[in-house]
CSV table of C-alpha atoms in Angstrom, one decimal:
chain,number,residue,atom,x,y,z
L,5,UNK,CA,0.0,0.0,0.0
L,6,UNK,CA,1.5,3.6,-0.8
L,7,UNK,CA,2.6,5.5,2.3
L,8,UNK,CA,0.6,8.6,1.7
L,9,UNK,CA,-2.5,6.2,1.6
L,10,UNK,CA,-2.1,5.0,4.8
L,11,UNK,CA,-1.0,7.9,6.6
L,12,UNK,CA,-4.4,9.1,5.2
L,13,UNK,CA,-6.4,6.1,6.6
L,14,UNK,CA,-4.5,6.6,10.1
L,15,UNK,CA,-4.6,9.7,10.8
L,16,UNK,CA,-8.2,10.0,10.2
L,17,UNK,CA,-9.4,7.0,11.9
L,18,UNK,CA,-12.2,6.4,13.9
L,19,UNK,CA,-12.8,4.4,16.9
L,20,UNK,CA,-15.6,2.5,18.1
L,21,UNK,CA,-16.2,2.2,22.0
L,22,UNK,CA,-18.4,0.2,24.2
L,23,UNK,CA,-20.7,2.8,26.7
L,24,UNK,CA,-19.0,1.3,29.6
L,25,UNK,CA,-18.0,3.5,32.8
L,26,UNK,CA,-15.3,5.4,32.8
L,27,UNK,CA,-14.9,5.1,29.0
L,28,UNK,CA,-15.5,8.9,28.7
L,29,UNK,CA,-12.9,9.6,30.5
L,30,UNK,CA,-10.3,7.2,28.7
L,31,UNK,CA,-10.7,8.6,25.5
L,32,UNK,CA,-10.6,12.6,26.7
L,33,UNK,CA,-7.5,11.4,28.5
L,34,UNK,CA,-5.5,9.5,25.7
L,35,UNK,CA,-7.3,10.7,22.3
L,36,UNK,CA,-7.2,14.4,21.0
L,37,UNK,CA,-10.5,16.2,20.4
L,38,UNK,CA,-11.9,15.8,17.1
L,39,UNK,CA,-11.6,12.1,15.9
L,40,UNK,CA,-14.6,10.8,15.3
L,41,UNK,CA,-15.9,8.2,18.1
L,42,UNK,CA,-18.6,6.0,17.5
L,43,UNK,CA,-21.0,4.4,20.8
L,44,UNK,CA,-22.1,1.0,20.2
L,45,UNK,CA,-25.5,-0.2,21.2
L,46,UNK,CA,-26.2,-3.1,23.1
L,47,UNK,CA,-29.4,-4.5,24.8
L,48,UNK,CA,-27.7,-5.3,28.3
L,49,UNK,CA,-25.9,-1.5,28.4
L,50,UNK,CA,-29.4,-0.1,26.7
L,51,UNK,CA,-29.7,2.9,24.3
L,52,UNK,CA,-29.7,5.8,26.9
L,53,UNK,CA,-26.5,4.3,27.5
L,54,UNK,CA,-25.4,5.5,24.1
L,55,UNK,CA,-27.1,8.2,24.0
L,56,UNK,CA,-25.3,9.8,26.9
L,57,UNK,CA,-22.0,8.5,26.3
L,58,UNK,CA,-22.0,10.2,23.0
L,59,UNK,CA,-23.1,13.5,24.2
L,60,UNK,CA,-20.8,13.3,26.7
L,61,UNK,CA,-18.3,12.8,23.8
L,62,UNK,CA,-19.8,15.8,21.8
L,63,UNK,CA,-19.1,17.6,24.5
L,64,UNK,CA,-15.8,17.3,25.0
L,65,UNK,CA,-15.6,18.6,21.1
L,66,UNK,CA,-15.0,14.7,19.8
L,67,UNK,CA,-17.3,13.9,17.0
L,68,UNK,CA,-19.4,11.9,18.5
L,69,UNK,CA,-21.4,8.8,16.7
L,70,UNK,CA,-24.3,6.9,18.5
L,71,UNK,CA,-25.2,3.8,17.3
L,72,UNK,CA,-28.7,4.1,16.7
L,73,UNK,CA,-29.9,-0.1,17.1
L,74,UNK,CA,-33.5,0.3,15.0
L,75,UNK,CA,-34.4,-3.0,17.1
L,76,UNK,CA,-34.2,-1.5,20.0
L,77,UNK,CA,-36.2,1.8,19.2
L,78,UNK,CA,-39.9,1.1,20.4
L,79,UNK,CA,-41.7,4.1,17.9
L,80,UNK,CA,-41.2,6.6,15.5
L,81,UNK,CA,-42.1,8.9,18.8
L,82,UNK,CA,-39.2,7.6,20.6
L,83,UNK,CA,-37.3,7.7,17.2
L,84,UNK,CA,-38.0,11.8,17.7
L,85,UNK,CA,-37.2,12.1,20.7
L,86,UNK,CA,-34.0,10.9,19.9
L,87,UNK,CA,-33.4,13.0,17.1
L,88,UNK,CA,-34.4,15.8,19.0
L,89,UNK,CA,-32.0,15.3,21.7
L,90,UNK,CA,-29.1,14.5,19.5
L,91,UNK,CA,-29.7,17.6,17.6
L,92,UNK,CA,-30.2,19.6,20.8
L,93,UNK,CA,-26.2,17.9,21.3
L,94,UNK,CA,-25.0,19.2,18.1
L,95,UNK,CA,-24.2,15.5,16.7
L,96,UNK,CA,-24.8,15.3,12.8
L,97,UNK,CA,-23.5,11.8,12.7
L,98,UNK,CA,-25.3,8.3,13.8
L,99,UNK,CA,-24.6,4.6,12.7
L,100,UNK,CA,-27.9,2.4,12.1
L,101,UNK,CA,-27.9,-1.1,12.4
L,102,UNK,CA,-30.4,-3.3,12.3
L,103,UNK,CA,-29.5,-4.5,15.9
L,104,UNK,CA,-29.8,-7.4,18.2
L,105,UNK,CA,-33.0,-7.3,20.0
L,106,UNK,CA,-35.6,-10.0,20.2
L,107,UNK,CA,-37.7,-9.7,19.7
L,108,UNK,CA,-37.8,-6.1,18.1
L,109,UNK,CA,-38.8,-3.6,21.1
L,110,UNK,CA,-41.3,-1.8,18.6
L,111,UNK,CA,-42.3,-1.1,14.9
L,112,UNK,CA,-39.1,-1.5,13.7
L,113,UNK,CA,-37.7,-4.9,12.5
L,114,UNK,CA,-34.6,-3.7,10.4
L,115,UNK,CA,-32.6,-0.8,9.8
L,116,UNK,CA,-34.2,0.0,6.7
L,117,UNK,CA,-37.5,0.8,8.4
L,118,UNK,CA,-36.4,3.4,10.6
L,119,UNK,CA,-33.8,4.9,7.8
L,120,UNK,CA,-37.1,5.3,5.8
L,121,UNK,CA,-38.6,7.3,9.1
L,122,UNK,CA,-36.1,9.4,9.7
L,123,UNK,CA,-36.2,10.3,6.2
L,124,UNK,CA,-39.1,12.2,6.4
L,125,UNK,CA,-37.7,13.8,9.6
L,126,UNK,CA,-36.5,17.3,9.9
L,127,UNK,CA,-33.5,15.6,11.5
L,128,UNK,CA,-30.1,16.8,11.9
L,129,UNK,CA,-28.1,13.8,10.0
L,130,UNK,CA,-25.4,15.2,7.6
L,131,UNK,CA,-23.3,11.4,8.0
L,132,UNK,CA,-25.5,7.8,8.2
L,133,UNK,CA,-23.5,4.7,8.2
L,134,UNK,CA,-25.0,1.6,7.5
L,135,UNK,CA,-24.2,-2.3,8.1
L,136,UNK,CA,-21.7,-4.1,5.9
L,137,UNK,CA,-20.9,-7.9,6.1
L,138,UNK,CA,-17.8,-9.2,4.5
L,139,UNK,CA,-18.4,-12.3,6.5
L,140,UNK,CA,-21.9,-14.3,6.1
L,141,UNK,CA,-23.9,-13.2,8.8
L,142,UNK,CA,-25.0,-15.7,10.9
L,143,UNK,CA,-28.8,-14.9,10.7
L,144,UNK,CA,-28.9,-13.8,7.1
L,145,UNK,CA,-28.1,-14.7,3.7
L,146,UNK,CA,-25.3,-13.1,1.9
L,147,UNK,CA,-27.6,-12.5,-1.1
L,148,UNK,CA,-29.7,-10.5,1.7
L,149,UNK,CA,-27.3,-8.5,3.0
L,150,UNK,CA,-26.0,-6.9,0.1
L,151,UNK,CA,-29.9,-6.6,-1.1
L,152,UNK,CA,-30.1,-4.4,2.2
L,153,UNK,CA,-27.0,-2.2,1.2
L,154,UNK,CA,-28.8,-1.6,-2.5
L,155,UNK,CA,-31.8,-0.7,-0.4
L,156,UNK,CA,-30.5,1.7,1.7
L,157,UNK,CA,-28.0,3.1,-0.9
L,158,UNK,CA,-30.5,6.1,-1.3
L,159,UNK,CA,-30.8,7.0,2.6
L,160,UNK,CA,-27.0,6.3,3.4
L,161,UNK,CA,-23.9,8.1,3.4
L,162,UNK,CA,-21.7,5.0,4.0
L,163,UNK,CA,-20.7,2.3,4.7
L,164,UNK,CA,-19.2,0.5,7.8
L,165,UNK,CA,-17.8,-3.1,7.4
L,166,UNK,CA,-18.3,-5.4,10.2
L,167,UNK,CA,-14.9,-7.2,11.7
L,168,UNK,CA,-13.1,-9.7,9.5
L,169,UNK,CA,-10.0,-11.3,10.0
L,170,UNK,CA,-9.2,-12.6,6.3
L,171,UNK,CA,-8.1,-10.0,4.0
L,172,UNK,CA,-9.1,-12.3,0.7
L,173,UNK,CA,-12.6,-12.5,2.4
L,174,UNK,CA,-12.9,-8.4,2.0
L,175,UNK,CA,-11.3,-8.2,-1.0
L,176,UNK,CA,-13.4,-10.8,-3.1
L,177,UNK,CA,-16.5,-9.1,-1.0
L,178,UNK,CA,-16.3,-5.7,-1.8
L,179,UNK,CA,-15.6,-6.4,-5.4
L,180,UNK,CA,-18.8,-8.1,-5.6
L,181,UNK,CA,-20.4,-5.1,-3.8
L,182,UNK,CA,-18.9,-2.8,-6.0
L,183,UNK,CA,-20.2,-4.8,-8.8
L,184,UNK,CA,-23.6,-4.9,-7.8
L,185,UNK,CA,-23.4,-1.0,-8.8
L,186,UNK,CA,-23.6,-0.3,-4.4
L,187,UNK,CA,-21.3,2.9,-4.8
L,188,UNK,CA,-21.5,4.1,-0.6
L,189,UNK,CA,-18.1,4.8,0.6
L,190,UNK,CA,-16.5,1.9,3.0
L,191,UNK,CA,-15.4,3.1,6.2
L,192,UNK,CA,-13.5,-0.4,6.8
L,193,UNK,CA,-13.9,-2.0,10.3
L,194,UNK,CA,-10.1,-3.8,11.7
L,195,UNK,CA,-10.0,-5.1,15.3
L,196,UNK,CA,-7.1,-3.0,17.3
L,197,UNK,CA,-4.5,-3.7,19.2
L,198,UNK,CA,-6.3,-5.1,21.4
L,199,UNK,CA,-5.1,-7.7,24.1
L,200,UNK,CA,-7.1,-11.2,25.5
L,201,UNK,CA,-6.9,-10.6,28.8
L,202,UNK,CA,-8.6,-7.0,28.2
L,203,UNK,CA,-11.1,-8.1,26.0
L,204,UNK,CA,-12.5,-10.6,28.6
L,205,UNK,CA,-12.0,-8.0,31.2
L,206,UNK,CA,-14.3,-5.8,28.9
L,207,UNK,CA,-17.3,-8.6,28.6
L,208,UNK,CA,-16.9,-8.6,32.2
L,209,UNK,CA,-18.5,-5.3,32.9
L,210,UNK,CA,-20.8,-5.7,30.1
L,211,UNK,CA,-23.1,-8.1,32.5
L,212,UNK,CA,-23.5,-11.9,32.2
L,213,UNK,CA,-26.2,-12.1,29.4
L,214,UNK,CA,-24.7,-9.5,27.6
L,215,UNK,CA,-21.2,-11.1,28.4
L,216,UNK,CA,-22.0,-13.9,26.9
L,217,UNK,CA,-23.2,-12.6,23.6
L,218,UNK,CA,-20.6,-10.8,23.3
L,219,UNK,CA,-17.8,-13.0,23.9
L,220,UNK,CA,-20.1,-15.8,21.5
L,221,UNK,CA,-19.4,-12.7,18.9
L,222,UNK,CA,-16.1,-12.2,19.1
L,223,UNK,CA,-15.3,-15.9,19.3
L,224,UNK,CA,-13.6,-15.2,15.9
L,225,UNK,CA,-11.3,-12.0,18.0
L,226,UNK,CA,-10.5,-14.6,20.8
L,227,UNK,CA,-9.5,-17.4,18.8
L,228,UNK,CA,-6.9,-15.7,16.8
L,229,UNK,CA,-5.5,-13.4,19.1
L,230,UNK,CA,-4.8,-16.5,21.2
L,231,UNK,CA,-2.2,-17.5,18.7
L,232,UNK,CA,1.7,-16.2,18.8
L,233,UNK,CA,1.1,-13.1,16.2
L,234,UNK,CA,-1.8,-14.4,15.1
L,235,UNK,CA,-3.6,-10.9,14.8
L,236,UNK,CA,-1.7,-7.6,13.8
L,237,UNK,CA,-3.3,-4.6,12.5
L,238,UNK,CA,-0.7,-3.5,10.1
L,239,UNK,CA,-0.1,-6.8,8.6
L,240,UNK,CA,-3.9,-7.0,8.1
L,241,UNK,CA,-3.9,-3.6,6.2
L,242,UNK,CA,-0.6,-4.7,4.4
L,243,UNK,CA,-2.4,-7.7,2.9
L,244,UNK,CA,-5.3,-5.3,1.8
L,245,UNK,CA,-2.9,-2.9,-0.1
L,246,UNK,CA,-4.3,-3.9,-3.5
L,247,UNK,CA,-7.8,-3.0,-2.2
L,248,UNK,CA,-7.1,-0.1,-0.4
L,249,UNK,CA,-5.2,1.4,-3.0
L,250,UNK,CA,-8.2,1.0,-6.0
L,251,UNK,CA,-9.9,3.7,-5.9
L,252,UNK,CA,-13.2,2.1,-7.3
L,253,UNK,CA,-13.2,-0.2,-4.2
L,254,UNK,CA,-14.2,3.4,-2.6
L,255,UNK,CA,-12.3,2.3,0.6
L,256,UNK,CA,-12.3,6.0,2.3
L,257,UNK,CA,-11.7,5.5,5.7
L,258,UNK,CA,-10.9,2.7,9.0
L,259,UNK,CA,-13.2,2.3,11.8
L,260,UNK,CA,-11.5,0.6,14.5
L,261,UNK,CA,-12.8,-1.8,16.6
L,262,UNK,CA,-11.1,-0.8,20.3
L,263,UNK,CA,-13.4,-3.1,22.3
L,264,UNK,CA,-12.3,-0.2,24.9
L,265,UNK,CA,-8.8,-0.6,24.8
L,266,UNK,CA,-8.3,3.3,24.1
L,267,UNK,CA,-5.0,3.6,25.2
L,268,UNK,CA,-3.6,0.7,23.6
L,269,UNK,CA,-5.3,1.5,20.2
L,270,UNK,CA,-4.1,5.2,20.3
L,271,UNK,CA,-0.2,4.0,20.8
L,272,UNK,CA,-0.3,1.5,18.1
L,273,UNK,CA,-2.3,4.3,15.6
L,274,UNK,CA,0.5,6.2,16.4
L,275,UNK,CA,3.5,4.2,16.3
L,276,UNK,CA,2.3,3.3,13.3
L,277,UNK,CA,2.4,7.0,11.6
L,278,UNK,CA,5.4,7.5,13.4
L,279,UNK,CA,7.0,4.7,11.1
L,280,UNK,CA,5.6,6.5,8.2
L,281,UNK,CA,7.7,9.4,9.3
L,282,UNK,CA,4.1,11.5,10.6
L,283,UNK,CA,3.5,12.5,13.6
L,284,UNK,CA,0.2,13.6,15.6
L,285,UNK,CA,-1.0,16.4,17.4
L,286,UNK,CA,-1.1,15.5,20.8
L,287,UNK,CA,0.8,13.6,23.0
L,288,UNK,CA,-0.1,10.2,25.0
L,289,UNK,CA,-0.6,10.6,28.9
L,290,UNK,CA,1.0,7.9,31.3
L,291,UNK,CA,-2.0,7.6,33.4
């Protein structure tokens, strides 16, 4: 991959957090304002979770990015509400998945639906990311999920890639995407630097039933991070150069996966720009 391409891809990249306590503070301690953090949802750490985590974010003058889990929203009154408040925050940016709830806590079964809702909103979205699988899914067909990115092409602003650990498996995915005539940028999602120990720590404070979903989806995170170098981020994006360097695979930017690990992802970002003979803006704490 060319140098100035992936200086590019590091030195904008966004991280993705878990709305656990204390997470706030990690990330005003160890990341400078401005990246762009996105707030996962999750039905054991609920939405109002999110919600406040990312205003809390927005606050600090971080561009903030809840995840808005369309499963989880019970109306279109509560979808106002929250539009409402996150313009009220100043946050122009949310992430829409379909989610994990079940069953669904209202009228919406899929992300599509409240996409199409918020549509007709006067709502403050300039940037909505949607769901991408490079991996099957394990409730729905690949044939599905690209139908869904064609669907939501109209709505969206991008795309987010879900983890995946085989670089061939992007690659042959997004060419098919790309030849499906799905155009959305692809914000590509790569797991951190993240260690075992940590992550477990991390489902830990998630809550058991939670815990337990979460570890059962990361088994993939687990199991090869258990090996001697079995998962490094640079490698990974090595591999991808081809990819990353086409410009009609439309890759524009990484969303990493930190699984909380803030400090740890923010040395390895910039070690790695450091390498490249860059440097950033702000300077790790030793806290």
């Amino acid at each position: 991959m060319s140098q100035a391409n992936l200086s590019t891809l590091l030195k904008s990249a966004r991280y993705e957090i878990l709305p656990t306590a204390g997470v706030v503070d990690r990330v005003h301690e160890y990341v400078a304002p401005g990246r762009v953090i996105t707030v996962t949802a999750s039905t054991g750490l609920t939405l109002e979770a999110t919600l406040s985590t990312a205003e809390q974010l927005q606050a600090l003058g971080f561009q903030a990015v809840p995840h808005i889990a369309a499963r989880m929203v019970q109306s279109r009154t509560e979808l106002e509400e929250i539009v409402a408040r996150i313009a009220q925050a100043g946050i122009d940016r949310i992430f829409v998945p379909a989610g994990d709830a079940t069953p669904p806590a209202g009228g919406y079964a899929g992300a599509l639906d409240l996409i199409v809702d918020l549509a007709s909103m006067a709502a403050p979205i300039q940037h909505l990311g949607v769901s991408a699988y490079p991996e099957t899914h394990p409730l729905i067909s690949d044939d599905v999920t690209v139908q869904a990115m064609w669907d939501k092409r109209d709505y969206a602003t991008h795309l987010v890639s879900n983890l995946c650990f085989d670089p061939g498996v992007i690659a042959t995915w997004l060419a098919r995407v790309r030849a499906r005539g799905i155009e959305l940028p692809l914000v590509l999602g790569i797991a951190g630097k993240v260690e075992l120990t940590k992550l477990a720590r991390v489902a830990g404070k998630i809550g058991v039933g939670e815990s337990t979903r979460f570890l059962r989806k990361n088994t993939a995170t687990f199991s090869r991070m258990a090996k001697p170098g079995g998962y490094n981020p640079r490698k990974f994006l090595d591999k991808l150069a081809p990819t990353l360097d086409n410009p009609a695979m439309g890759v524009v930017g990484l969303h990493i996966y930190t699984f909380d690990q803030i400090k740890d992802t923010e040395i390895w970002r910039r070690k790695q720009l450091a390498a490249l003979g860059h440097t950033d803006e702000a300077t790790i704490s030793n806290g």
